PDB file of C-alpha atoms in Angstrom:
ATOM      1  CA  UNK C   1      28.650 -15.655  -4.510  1.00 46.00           C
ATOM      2  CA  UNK C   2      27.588 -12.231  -5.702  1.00 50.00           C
ATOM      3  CA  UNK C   3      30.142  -9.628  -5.737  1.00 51.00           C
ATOM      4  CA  UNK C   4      29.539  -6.508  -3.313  1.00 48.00           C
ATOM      5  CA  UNK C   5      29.258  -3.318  -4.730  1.00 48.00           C
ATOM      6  CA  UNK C   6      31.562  -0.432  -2.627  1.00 45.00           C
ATOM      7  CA  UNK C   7      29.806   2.226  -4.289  1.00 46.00           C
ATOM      8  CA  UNK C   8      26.358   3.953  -4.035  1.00 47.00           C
ATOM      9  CA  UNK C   9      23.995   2.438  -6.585  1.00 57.00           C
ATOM     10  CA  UNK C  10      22.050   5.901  -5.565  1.00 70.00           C
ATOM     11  CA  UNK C  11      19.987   5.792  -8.762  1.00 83.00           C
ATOM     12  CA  UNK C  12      19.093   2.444  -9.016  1.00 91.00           C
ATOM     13  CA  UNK C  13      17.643   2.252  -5.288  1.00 94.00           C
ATOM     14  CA  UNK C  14      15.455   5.242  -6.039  1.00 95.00           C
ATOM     15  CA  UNK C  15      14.283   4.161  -9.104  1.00 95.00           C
ATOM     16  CA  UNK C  16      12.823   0.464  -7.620  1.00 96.00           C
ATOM     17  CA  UNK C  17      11.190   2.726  -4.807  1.00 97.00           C
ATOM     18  CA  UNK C  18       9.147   5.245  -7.297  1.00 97.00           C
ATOM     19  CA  UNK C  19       8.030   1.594  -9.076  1.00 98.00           C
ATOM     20  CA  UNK C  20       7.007   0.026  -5.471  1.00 98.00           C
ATOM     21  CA  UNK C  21       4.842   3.001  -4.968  1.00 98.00           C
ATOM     22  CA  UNK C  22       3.864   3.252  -8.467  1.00 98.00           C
ATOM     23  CA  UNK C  23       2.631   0.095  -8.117  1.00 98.00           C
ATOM     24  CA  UNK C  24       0.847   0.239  -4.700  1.00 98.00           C
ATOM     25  CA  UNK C  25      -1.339   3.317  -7.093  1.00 98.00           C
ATOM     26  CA  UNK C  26      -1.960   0.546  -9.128  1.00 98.00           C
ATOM     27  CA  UNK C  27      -3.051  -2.149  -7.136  1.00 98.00           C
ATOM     28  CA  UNK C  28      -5.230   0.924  -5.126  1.00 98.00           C
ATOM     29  CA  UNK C  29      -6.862   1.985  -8.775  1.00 98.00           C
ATOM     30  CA  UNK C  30      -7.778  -2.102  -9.462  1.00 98.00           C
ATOM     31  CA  UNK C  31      -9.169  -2.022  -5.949  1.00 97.00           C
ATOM     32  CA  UNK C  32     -11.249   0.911  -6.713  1.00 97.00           C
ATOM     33  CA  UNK C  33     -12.687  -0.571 -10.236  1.00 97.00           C
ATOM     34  CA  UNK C  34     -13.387  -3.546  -8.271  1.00 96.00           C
ATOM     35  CA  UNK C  35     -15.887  -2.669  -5.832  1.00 95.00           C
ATOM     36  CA  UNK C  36     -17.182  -0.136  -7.992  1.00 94.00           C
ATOM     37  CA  UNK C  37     -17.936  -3.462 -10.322  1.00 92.00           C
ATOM     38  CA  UNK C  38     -18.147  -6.504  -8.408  1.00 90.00           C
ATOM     39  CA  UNK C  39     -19.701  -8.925  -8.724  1.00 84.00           C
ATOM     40  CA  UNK C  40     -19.566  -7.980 -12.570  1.00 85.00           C
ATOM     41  CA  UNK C  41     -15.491  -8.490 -13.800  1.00 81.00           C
ATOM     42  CA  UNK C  42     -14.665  -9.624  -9.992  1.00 87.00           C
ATOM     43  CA  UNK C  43     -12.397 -12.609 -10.924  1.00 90.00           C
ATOM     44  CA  UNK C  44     -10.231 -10.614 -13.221  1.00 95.00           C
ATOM     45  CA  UNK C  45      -9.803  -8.035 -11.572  1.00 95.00           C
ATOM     46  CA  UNK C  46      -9.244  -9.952  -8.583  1.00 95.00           C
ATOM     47  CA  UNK C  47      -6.132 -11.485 -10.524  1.00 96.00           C
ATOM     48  CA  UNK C  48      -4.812  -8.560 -11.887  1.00 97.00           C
ATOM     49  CA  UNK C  49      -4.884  -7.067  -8.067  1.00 97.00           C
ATOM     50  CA  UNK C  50      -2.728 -10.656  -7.408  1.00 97.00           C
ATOM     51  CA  UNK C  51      -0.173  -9.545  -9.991  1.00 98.00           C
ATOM     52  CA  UNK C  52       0.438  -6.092  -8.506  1.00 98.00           C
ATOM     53  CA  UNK C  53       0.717  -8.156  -5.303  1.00 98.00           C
ATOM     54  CA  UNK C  54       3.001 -10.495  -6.537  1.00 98.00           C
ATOM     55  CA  UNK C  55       4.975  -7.429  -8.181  1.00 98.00           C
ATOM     56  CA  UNK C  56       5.315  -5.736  -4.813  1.00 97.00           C
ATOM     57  CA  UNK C  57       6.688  -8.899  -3.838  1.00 98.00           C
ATOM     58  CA  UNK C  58       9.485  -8.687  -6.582  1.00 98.00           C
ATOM     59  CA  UNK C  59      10.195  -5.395  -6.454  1.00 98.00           C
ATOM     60  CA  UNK C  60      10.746  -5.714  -2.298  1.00 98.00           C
ATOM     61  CA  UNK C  61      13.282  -8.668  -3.040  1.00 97.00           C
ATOM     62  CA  UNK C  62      15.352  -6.320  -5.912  1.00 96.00           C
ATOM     63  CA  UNK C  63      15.582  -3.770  -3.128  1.00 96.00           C
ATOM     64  CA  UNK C  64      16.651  -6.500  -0.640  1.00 95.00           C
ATOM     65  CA  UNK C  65      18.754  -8.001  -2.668  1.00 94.00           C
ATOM     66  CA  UNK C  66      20.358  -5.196  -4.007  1.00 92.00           C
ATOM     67  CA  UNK C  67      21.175  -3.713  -0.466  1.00 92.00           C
ATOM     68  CA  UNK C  68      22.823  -7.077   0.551  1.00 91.00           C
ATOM     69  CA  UNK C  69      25.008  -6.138  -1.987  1.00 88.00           C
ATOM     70  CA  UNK C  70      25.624  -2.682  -1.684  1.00 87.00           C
ATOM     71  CA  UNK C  71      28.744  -1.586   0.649  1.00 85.00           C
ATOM     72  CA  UNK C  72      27.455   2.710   0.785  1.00 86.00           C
ATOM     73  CA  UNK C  73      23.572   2.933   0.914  1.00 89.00           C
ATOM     74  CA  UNK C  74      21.976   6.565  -0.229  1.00 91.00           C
ATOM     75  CA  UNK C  75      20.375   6.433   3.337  1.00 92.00           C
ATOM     76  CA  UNK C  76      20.396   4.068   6.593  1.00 93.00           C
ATOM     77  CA  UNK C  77      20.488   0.342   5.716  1.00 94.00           C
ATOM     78  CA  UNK C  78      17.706   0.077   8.034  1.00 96.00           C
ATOM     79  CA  UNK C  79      15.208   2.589   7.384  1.00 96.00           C
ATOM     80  CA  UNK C  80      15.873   1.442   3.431  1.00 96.00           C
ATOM     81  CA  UNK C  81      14.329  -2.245   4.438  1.00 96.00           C
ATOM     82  CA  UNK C  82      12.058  -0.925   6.365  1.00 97.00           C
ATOM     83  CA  UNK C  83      10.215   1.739   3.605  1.00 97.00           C
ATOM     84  CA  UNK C  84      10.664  -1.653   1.208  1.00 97.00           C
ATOM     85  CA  UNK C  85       8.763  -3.423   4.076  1.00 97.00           C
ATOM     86  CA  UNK C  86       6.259  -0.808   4.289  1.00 97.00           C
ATOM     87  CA  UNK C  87       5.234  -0.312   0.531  1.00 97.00           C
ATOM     88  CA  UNK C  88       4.612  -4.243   0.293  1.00 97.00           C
ATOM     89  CA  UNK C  89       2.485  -4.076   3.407  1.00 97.00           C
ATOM     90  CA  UNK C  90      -0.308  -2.102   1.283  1.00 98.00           C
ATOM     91  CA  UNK C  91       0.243  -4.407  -1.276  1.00 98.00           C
ATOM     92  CA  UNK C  92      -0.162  -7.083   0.793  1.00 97.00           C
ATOM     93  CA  UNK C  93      -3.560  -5.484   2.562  1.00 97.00           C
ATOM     94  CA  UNK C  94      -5.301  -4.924  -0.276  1.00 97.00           C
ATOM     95  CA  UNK C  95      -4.495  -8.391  -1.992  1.00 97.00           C
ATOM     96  CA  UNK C  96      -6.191  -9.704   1.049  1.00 96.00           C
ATOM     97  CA  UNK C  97      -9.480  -7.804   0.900  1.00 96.00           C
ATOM     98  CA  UNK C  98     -10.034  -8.709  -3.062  1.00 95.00           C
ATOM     99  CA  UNK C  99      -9.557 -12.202  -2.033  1.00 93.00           C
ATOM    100  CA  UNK C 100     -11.846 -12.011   1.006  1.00 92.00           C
ATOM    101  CA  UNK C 101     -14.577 -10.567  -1.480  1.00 90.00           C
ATOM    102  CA  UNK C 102     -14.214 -13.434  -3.774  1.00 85.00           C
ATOM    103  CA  UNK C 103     -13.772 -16.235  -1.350  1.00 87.00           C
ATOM    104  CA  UNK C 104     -17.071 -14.994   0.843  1.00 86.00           C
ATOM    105  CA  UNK C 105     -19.403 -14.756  -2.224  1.00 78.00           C
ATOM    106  CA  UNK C 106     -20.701 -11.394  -1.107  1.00 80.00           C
ATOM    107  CA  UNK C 107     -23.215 -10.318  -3.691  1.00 81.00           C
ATOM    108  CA  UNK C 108     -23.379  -6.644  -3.075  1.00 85.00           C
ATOM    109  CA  UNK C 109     -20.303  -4.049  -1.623  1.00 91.00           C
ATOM    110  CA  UNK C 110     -21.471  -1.251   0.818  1.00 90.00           C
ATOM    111  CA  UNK C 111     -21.130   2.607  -0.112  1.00 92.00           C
ATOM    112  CA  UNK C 112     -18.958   2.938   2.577  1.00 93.00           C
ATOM    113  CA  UNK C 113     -16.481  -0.102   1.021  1.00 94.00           C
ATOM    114  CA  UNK C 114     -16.376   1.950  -1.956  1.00 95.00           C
ATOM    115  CA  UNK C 115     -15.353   5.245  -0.154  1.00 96.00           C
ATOM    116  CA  UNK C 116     -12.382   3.307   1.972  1.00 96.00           C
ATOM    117  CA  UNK C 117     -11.355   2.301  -1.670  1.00 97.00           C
ATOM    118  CA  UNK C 118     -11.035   5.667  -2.584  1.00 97.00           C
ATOM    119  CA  UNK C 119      -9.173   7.273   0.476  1.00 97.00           C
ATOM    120  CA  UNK C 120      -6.885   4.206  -0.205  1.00 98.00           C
ATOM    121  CA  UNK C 121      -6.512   5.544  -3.962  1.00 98.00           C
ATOM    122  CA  UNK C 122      -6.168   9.044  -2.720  1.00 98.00           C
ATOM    123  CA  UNK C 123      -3.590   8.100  -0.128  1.00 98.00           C
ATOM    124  CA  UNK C 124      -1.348   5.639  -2.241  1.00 98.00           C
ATOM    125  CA  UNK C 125      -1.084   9.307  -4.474  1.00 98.00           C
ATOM    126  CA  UNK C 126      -0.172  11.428  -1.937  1.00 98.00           C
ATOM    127  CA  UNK C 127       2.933   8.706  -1.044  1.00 98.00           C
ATOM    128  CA  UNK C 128       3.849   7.949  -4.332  1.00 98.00           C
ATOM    129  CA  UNK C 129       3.948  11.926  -5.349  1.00 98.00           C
ATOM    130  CA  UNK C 130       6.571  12.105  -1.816  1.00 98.00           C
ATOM    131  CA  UNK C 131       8.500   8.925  -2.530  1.00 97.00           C
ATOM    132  CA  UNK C 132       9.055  10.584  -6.032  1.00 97.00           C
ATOM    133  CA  UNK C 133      10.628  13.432  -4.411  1.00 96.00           C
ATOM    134  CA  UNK C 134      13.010  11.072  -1.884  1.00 95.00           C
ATOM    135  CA  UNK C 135      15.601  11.053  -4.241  1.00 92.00           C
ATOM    136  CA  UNK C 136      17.685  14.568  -3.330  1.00 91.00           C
ATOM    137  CA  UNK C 137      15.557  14.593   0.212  1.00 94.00           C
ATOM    138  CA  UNK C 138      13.010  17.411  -1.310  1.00 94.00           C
ATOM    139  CA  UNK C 139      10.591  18.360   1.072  1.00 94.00           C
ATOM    140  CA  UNK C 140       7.659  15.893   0.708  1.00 96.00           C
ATOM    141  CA  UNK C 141       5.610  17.469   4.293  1.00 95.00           C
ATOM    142  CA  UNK C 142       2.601  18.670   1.762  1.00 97.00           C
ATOM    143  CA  UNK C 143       1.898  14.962   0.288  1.00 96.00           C
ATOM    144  CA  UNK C 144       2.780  13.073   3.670  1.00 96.00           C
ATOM    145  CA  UNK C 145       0.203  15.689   5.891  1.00 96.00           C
ATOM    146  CA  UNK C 146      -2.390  15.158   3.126  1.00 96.00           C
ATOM    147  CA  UNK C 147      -1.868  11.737   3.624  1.00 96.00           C
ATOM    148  CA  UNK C 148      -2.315  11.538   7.502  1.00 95.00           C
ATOM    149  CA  UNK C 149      -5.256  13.631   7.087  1.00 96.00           C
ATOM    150  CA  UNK C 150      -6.812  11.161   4.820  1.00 95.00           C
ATOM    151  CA  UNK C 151      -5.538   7.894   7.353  1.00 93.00           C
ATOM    152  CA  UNK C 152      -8.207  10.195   9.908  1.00 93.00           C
ATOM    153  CA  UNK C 153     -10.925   9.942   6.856  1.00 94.00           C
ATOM    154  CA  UNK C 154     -10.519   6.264   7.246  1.00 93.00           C
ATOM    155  CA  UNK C 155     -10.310   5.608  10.763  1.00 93.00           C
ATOM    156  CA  UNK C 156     -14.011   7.833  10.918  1.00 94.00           C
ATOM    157  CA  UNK C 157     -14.669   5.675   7.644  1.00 93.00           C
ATOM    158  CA  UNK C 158     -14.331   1.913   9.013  1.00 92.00           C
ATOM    159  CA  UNK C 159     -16.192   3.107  12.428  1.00 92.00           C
ATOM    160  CA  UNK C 160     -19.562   4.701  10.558  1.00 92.00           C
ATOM    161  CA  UNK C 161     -18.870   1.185   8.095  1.00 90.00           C
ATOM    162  CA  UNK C 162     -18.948  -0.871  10.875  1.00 89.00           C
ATOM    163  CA  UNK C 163     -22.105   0.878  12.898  1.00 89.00           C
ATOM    164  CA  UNK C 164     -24.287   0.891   9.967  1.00 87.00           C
ATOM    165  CA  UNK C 165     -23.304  -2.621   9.048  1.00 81.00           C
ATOM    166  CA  UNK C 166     -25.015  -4.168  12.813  1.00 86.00           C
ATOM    167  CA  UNK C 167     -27.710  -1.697  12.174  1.00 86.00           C
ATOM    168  CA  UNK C 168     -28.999  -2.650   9.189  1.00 82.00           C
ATOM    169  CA  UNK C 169     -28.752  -6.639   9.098  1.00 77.00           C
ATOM    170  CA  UNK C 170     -29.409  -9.502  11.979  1.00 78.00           C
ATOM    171  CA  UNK C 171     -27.507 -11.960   9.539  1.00 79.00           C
ATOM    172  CA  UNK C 172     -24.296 -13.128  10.991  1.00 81.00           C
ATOM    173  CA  UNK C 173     -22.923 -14.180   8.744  1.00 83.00           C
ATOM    174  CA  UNK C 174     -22.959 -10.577   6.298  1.00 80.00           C
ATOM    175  CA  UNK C 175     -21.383  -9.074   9.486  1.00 83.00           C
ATOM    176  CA  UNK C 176     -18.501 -11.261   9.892  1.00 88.00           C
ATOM    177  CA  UNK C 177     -18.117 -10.631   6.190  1.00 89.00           C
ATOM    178  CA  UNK C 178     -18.109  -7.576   5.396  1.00 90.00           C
ATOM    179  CA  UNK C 179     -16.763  -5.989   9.354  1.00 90.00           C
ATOM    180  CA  UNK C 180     -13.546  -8.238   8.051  1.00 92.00           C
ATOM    181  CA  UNK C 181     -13.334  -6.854   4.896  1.00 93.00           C
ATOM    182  CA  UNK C 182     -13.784  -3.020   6.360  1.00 92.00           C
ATOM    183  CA  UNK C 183     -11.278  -3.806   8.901  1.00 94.00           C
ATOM    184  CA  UNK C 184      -8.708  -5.142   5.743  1.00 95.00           C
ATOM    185  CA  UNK C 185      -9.261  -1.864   3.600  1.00 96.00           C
ATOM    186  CA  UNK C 186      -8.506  -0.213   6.989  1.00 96.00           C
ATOM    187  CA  UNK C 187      -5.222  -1.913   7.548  1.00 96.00           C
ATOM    188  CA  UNK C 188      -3.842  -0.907   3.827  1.00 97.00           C
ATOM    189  CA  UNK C 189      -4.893   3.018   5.024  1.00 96.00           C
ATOM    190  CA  UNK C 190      -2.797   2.144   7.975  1.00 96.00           C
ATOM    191  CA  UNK C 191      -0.098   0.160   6.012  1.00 97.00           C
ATOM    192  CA  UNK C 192      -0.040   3.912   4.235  1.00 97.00           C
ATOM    193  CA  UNK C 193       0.366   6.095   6.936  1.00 97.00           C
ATOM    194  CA  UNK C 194       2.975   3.643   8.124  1.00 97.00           C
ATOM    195  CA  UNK C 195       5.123   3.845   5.219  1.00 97.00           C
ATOM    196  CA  UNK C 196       4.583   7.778   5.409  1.00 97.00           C
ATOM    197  CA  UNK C 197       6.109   7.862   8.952  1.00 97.00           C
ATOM    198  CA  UNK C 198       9.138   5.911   7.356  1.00 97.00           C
ATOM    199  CA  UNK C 199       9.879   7.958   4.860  1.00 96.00           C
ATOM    200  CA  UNK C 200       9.109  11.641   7.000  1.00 96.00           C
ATOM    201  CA  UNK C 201      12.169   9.599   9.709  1.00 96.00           C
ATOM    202  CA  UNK C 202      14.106   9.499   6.372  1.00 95.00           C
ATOM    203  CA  UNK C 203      13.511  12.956   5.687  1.00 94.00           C
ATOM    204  CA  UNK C 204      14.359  14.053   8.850  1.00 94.00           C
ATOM    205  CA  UNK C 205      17.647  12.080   9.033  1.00 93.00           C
ATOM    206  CA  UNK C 206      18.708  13.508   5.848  1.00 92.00           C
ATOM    207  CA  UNK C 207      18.217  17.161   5.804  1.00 83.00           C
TER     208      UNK C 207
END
């Protein structure tokens, strides 16, 4: 049975979070290479997005593990599982658009894929830059508005995706594509402005 730890592993805790958003940069840059590329290096790059997937995954069971064995958190038990929850969530979106490209056999990506890839990139920056600066509660309000702001350049990204996509094909089959992959890339913009309203509750219940 593992021993329980009475005092704050303050340190330690911080230090997986900066790598879980580290690493949802990561997985965001990959995604970015790979629809600037695809088809060309698709099924590598498709696996390395996997293994920043599958690192989220580890990185979200050190933080759960180490809470179930930590007496005095740095912060509420629950908001900690839930910003762990959150930063795998984008993980978890954008593992699942790189496999929808790959599994449909799409043969060319949209401008408008490419630019939700971005605001991803752009967005996974702006929370990694504010989960950097969790550790001491420093005012993070600068990277998390920047963030929201960009969350309303995807929301007005996926709609003009979506319209052009019925305007400019009758085949079925390319619109149940690529409206599922736009709505994907969407949910990892809103898996990021969902971990950013974690983390600003933090903020708040720390000051």
């Amino acid at each position: 049975m593992p021993r329980l730890r009475l005092t704050p592993q303050k340190h330690e805790f911080f230090g997986l979070y900066t790598r879980s958003s580290a690493n949802a940069v990561e997985i965001s840059r990959l995604l970015v290479q790979l629809l600037e590329r695809f088809p060309q290096d698709g099924d590598p790059l498709i696996e390395q997005i996997k293994e920043c997937e599958h690192e989220g995954d580890r990185l979200t069971h050190e933080i759960v593990d180490l809470l179930n064995r930590t007496f005095v958190t740095p912060f509420d038990r629950d908001d900690m599982y839930r910003l762990a929850g959150a930063l795998d969530d984008i993980c978890d979106h954008i593992d699942e658009a790189a496999d929808n490209l790959g599994v449909y056999g799409v043969d060319r990506v949209p401008d408008k894929a490419r630019s939700q890839a971005e605001v991803i990139l752009r967005a996974a920056t702006q929370l990694d830059e504010a989960i950097n600066r969790l550790e001491g509660f420093r005012d993070s309000s600068a990277q998390l508005d920047a963030l929201r702001a960009l969350e309303d350049e995807g929301d007005a990204l996926v709609r003009d995706a979506i319209g052009e996509l019925f305007a400019s094909t009758d085949d079925a089959k390319a619109i149940i594509r690529w409206k599922d992959i736009h709505e994907r890339l969407e949910e990892a913009v809103d898996a990021l402005e969902n971990a950013a309203d974690v983390l600003e509750a933090i903020l708040v219940k720390n000051r």
